[in-house]
PDB file of C-alpha atoms in Angstrom:
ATOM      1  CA  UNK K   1     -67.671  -1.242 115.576  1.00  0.00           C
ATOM      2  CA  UNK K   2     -66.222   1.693 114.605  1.00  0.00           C
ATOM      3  CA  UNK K   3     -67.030   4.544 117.249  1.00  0.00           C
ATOM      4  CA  UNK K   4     -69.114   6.466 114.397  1.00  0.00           C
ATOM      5  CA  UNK K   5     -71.631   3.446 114.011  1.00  0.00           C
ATOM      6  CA  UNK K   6     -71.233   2.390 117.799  1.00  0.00           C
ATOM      7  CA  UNK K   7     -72.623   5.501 118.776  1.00  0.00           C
ATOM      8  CA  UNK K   8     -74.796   6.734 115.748  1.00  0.00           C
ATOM      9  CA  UNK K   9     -76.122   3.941 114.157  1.00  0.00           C
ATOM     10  CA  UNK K  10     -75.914   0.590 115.411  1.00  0.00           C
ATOM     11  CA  UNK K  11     -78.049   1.008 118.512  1.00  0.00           C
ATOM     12  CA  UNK K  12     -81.443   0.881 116.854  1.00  0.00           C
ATOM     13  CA  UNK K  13     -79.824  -2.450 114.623  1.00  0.00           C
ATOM     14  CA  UNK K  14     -78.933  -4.134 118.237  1.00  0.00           C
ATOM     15  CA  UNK K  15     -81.940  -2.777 120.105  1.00  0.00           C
ATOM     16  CA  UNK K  16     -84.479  -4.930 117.491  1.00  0.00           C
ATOM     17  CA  UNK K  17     -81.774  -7.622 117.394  1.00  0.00           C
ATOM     18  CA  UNK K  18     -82.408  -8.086 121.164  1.00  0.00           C
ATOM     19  CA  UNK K  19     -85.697  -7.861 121.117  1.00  0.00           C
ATOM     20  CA  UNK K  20     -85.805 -10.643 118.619  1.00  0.00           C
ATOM     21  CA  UNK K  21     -83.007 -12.361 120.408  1.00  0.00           C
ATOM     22  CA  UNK K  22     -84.115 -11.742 124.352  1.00  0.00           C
ATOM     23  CA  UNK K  23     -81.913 -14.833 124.953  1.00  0.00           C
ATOM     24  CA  UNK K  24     -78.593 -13.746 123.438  1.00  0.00           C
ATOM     25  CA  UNK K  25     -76.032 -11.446 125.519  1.00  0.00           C
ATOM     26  CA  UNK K  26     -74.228  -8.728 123.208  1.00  0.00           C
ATOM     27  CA  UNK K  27     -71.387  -6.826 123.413  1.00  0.00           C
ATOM     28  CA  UNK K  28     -70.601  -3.987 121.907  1.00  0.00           C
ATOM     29  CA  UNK K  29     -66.943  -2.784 121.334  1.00  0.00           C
ATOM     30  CA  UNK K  30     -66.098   0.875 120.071  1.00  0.00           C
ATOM     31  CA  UNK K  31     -63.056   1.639 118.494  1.00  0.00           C
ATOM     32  CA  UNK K  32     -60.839   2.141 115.546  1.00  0.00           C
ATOM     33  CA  UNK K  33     -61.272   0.368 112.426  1.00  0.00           C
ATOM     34  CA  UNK K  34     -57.537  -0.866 112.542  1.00  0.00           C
ATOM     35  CA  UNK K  35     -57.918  -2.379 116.015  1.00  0.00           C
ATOM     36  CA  UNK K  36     -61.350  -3.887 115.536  1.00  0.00           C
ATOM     37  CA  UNK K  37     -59.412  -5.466 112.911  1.00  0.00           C
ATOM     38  CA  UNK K  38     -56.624  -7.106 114.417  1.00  0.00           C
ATOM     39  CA  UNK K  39     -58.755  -8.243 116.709  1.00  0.00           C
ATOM     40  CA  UNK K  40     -61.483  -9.726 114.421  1.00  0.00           C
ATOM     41  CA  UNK K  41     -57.666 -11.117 112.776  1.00  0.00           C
ATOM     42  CA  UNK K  42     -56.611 -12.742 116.241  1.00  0.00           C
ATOM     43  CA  UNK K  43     -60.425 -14.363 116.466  1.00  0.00           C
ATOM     44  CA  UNK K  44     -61.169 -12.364 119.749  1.00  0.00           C
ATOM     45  CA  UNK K  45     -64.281 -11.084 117.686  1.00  0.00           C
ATOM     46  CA  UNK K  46     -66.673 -12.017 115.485  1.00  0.00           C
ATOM     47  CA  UNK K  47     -68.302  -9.282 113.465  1.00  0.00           C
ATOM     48  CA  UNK K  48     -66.966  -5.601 113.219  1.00  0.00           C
ATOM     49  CA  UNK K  49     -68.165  -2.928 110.826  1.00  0.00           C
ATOM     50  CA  UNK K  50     -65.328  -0.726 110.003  1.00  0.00           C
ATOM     51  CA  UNK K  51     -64.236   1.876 107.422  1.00  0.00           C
ATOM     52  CA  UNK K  52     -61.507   1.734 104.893  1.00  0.00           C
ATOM     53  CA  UNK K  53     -61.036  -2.322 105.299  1.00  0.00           C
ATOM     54  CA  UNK K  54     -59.593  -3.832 101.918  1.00  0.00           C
ATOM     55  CA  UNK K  55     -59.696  -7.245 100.883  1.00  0.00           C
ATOM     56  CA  UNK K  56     -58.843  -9.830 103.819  1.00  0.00           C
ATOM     57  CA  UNK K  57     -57.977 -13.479 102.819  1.00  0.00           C
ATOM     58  CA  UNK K  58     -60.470 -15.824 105.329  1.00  0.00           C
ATOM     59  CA  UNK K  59     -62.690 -12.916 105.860  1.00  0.00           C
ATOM     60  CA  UNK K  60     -65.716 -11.641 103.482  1.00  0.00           C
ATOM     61  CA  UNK K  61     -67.094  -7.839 103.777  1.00  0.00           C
ATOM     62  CA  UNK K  62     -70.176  -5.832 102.791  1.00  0.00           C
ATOM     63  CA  UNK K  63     -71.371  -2.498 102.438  1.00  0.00           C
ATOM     64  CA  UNK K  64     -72.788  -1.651 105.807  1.00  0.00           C
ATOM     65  CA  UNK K  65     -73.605   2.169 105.463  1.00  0.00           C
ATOM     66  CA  UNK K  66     -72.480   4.768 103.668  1.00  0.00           C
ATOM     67  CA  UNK K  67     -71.929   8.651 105.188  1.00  0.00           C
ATOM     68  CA  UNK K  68     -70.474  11.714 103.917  1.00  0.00           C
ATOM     69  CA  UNK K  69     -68.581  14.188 105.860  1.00  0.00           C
ATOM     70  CA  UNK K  70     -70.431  17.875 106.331  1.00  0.00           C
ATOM     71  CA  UNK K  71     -69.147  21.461 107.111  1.00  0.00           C
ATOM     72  CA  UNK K  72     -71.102  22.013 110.439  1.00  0.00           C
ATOM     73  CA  UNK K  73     -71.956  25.601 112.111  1.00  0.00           C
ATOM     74  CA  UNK K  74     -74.449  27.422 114.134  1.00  0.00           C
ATOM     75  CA  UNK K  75     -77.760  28.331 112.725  1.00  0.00           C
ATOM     76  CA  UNK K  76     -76.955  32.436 113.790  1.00  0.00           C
ATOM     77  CA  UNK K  77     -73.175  31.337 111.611  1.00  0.00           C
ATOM     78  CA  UNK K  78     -72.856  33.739 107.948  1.00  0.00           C
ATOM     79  CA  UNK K  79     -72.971  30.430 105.927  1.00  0.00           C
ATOM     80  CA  UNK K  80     -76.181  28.841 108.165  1.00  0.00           C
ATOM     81  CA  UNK K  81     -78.853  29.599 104.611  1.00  0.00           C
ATOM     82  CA  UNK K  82     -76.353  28.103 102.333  1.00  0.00           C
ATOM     83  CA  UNK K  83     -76.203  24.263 101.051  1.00  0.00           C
ATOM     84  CA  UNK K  84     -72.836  24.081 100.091  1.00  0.00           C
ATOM     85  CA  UNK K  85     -69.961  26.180 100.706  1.00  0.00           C
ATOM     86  CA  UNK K  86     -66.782  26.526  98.410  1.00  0.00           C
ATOM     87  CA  UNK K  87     -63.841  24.932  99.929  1.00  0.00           C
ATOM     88  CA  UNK K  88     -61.337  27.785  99.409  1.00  0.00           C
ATOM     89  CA  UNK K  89     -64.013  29.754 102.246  1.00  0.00           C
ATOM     90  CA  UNK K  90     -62.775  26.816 104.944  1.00  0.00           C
ATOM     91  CA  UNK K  91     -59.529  28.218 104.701  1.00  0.00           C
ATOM     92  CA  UNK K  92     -61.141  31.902 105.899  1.00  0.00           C
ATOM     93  CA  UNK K  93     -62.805  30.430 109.404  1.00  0.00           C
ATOM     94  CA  UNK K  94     -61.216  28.594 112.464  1.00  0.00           C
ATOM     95  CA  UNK K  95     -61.943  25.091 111.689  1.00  0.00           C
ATOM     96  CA  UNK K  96     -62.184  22.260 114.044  1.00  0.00           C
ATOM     97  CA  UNK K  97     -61.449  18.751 112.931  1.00  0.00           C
ATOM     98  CA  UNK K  98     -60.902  15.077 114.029  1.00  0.00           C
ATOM     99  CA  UNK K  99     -56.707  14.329 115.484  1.00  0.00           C
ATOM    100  CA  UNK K 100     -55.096  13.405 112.628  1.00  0.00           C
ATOM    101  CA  UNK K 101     -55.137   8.960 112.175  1.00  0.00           C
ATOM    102  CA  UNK K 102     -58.590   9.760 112.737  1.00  0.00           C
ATOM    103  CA  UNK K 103     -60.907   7.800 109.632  1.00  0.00           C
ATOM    104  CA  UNK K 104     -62.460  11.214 109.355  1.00  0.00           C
ATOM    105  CA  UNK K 105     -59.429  13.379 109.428  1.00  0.00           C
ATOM    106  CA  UNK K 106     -57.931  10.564 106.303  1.00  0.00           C
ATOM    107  CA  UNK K 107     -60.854  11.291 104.929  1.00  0.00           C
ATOM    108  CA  UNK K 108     -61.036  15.382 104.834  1.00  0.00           C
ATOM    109  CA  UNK K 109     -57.730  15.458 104.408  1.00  0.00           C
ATOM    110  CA  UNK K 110     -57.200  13.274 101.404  1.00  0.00           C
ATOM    111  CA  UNK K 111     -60.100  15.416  99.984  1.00  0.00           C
ATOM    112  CA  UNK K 112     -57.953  18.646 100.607  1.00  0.00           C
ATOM    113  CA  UNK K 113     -55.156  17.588  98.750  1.00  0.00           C
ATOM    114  CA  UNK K 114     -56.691  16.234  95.772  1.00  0.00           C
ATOM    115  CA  UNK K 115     -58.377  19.942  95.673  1.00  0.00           C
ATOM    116  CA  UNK K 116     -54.344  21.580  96.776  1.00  0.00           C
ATOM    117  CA  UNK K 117     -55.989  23.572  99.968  1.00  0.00           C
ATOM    118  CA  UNK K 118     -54.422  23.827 102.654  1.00  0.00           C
ATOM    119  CA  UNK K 119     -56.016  24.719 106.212  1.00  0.00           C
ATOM    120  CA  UNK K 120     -54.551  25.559 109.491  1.00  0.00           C
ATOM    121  CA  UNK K 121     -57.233  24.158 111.808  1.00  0.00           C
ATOM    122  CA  UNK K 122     -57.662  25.835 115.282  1.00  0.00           C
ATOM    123  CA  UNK K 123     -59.169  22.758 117.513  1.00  0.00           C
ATOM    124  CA  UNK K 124     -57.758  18.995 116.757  1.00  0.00           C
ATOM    125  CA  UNK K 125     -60.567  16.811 118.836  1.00  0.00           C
ATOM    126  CA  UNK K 126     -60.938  12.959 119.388  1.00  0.00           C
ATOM    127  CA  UNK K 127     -64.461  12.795 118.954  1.00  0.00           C
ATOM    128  CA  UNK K 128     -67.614  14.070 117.031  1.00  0.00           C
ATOM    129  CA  UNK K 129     -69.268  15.351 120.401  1.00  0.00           C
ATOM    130  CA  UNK K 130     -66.230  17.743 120.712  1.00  0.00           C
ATOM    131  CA  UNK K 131     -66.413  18.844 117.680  1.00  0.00           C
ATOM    132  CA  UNK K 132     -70.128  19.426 117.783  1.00  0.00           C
ATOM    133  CA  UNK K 133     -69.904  21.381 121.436  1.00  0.00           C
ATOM    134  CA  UNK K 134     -66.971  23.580 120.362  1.00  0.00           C
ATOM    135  CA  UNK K 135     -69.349  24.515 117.238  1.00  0.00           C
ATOM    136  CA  UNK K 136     -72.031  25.082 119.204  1.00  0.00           C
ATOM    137  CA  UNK K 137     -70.390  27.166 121.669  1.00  0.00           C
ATOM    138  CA  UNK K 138     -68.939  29.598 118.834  1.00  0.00           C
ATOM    139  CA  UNK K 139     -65.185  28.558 118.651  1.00  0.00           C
ATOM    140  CA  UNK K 140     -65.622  27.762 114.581  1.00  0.00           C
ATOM    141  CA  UNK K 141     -67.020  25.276 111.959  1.00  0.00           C
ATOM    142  CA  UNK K 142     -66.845  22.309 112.221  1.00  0.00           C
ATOM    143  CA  UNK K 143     -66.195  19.256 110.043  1.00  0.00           C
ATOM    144  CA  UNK K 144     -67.545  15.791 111.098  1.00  0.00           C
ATOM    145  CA  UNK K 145     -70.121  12.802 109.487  1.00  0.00           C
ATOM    146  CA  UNK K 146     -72.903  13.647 108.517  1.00  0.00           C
ATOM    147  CA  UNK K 147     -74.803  10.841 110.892  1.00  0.00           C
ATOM    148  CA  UNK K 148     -73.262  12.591 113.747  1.00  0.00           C
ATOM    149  CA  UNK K 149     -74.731  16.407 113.118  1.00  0.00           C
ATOM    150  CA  UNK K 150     -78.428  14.341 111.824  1.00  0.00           C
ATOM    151  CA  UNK K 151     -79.739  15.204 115.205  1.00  0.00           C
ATOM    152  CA  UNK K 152     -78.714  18.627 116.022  1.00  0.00           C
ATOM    153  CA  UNK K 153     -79.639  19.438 112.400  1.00  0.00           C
ATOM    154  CA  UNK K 154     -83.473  18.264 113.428  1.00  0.00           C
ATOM    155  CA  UNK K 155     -83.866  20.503 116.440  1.00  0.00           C
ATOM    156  CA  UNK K 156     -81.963  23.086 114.380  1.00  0.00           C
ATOM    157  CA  UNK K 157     -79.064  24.357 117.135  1.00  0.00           C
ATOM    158  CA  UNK K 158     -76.872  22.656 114.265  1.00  0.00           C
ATOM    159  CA  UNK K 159     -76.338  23.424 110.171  1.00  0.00           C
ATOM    160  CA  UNK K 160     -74.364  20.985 107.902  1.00  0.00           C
ATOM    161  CA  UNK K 161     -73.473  21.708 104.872  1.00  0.00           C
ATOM    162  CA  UNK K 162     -71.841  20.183 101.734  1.00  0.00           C
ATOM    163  CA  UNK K 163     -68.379  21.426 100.155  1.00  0.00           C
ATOM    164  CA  UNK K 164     -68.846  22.109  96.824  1.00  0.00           C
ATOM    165  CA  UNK K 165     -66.937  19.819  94.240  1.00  0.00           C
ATOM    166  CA  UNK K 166     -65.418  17.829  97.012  1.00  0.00           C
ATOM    167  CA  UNK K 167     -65.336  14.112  97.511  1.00  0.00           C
ATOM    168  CA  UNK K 168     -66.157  13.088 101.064  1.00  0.00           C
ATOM    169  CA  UNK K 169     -67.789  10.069 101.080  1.00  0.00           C
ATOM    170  CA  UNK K 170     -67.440   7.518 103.937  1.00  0.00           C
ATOM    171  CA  UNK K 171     -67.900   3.875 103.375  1.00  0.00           C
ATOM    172  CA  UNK K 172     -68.239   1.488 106.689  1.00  0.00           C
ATOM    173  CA  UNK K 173     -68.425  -2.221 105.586  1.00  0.00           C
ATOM    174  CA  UNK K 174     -69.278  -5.791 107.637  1.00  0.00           C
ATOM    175  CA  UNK K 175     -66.394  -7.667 108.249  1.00  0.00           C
ATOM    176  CA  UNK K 176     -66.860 -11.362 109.109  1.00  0.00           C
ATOM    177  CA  UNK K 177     -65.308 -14.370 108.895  1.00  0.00           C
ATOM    178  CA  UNK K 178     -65.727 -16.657 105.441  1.00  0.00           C
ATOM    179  CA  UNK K 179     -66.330 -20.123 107.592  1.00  0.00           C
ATOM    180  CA  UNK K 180     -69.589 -19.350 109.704  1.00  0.00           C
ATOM    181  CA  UNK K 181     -69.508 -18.430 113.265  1.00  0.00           C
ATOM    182  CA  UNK K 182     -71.632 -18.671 116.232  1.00  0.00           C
ATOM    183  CA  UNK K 183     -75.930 -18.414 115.375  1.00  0.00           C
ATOM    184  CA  UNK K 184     -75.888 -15.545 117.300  1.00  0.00           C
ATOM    185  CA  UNK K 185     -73.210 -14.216 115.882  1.00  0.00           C
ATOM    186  CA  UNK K 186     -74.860 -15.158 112.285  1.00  0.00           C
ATOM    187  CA  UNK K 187     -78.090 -14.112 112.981  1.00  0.00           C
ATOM    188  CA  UNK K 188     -76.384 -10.460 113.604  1.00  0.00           C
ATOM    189  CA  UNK K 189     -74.539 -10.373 110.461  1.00  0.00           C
ATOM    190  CA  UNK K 190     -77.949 -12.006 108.706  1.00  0.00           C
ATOM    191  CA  UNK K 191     -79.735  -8.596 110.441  1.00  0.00           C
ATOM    192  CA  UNK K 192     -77.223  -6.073 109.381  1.00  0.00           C
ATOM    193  CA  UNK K 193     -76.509  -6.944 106.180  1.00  0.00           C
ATOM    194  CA  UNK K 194     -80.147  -6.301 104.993  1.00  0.00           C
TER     195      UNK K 194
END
């Protein structure tokens, strides 16, 4: 899966799955989309959710879950009351982002050009938990999924907010084989595809 919905979402998903399934051994792989791929491509796996997948001949997908991106920042931060935020202000604050290749940086970034901003960002990380400590600890706002800051936002030590007028939608779909697979491996798909 892709390391978003390894880490954020899928546990609960496998943790029932198990439980309904005591006798069945799972694995779960983290990575990116385009080398869950491949591999699901070479056979070496038999179910990956991933973002950004199009249209694979032998292979069907489905809408898995769908996430937004968020403009994260601590609750003592200027813009911690607001909702939104006009993009032009990201521009004003040191910003910390995903590495660029990153599904989320494709993602932010094709939203900043379709809007002509530029940013300069001041922290490139390689994963939401970065991104989440160096907000935390005061180095700037943040930009990550929405799924990600859910948590913090709960016990409040986190804010996320929208950007006004901007498209930042994030779509993670099932990706399985057309000819069925394994039970087990059915029975997952049959699980997360409710």
């Amino acid at each position: 899966a892709s390391t978003t919905m390894a880490v954020y979402v899928l546990p609960r998903y496998l943790t029932e799955f198990k439980r309904l399934h005591p006798e069945v051994r799972l694995k779960l792989e983290s990575g990116s989309s385009e080398r869950l791929i491949q591999r699901l491509l070479r056979g070496e796996i038999e179910l990956a959710v991933v973002e950004a997948v199009e249209h694979l001949e032998g292979f069907l997908r489905q809408l898995f879950y769908e996430d937004e991106l968020v403009v994260i920042v601590p609750p003592e931060h200027p813009w911690a009351k607001k909702e939104e935020i006009e993009p032009e202000r990201l521009a004003e604050v040191p910003l910390i982002v995903r590495e660029p290749g990153a599904m989320t940086y494709r993602v932010f970034g094709s939203a900043l050009e379709q809007a002509r901003l530029e940013i300069n960002p001041v922290f490139y990380t390689d994963n939401h938990e970065v991104t989440k400590r160096l907000v935390l600890e005061g180095a700037g706002v943040g930009i990550v999924s929405n799924v990600v800051v859910r948590p913090n936002v709960k016990v409040g030590n986190l804010r996320a907010l929208r950007i006004k007028g901007m498209e930042l939608r994030r779509l993670f779909w099932l990706l399985y084989p057309t000819e069925a697979g394994n039970p087990a491996a059915e029975a997952l798909r049959a699980m997360l595809a409710k």
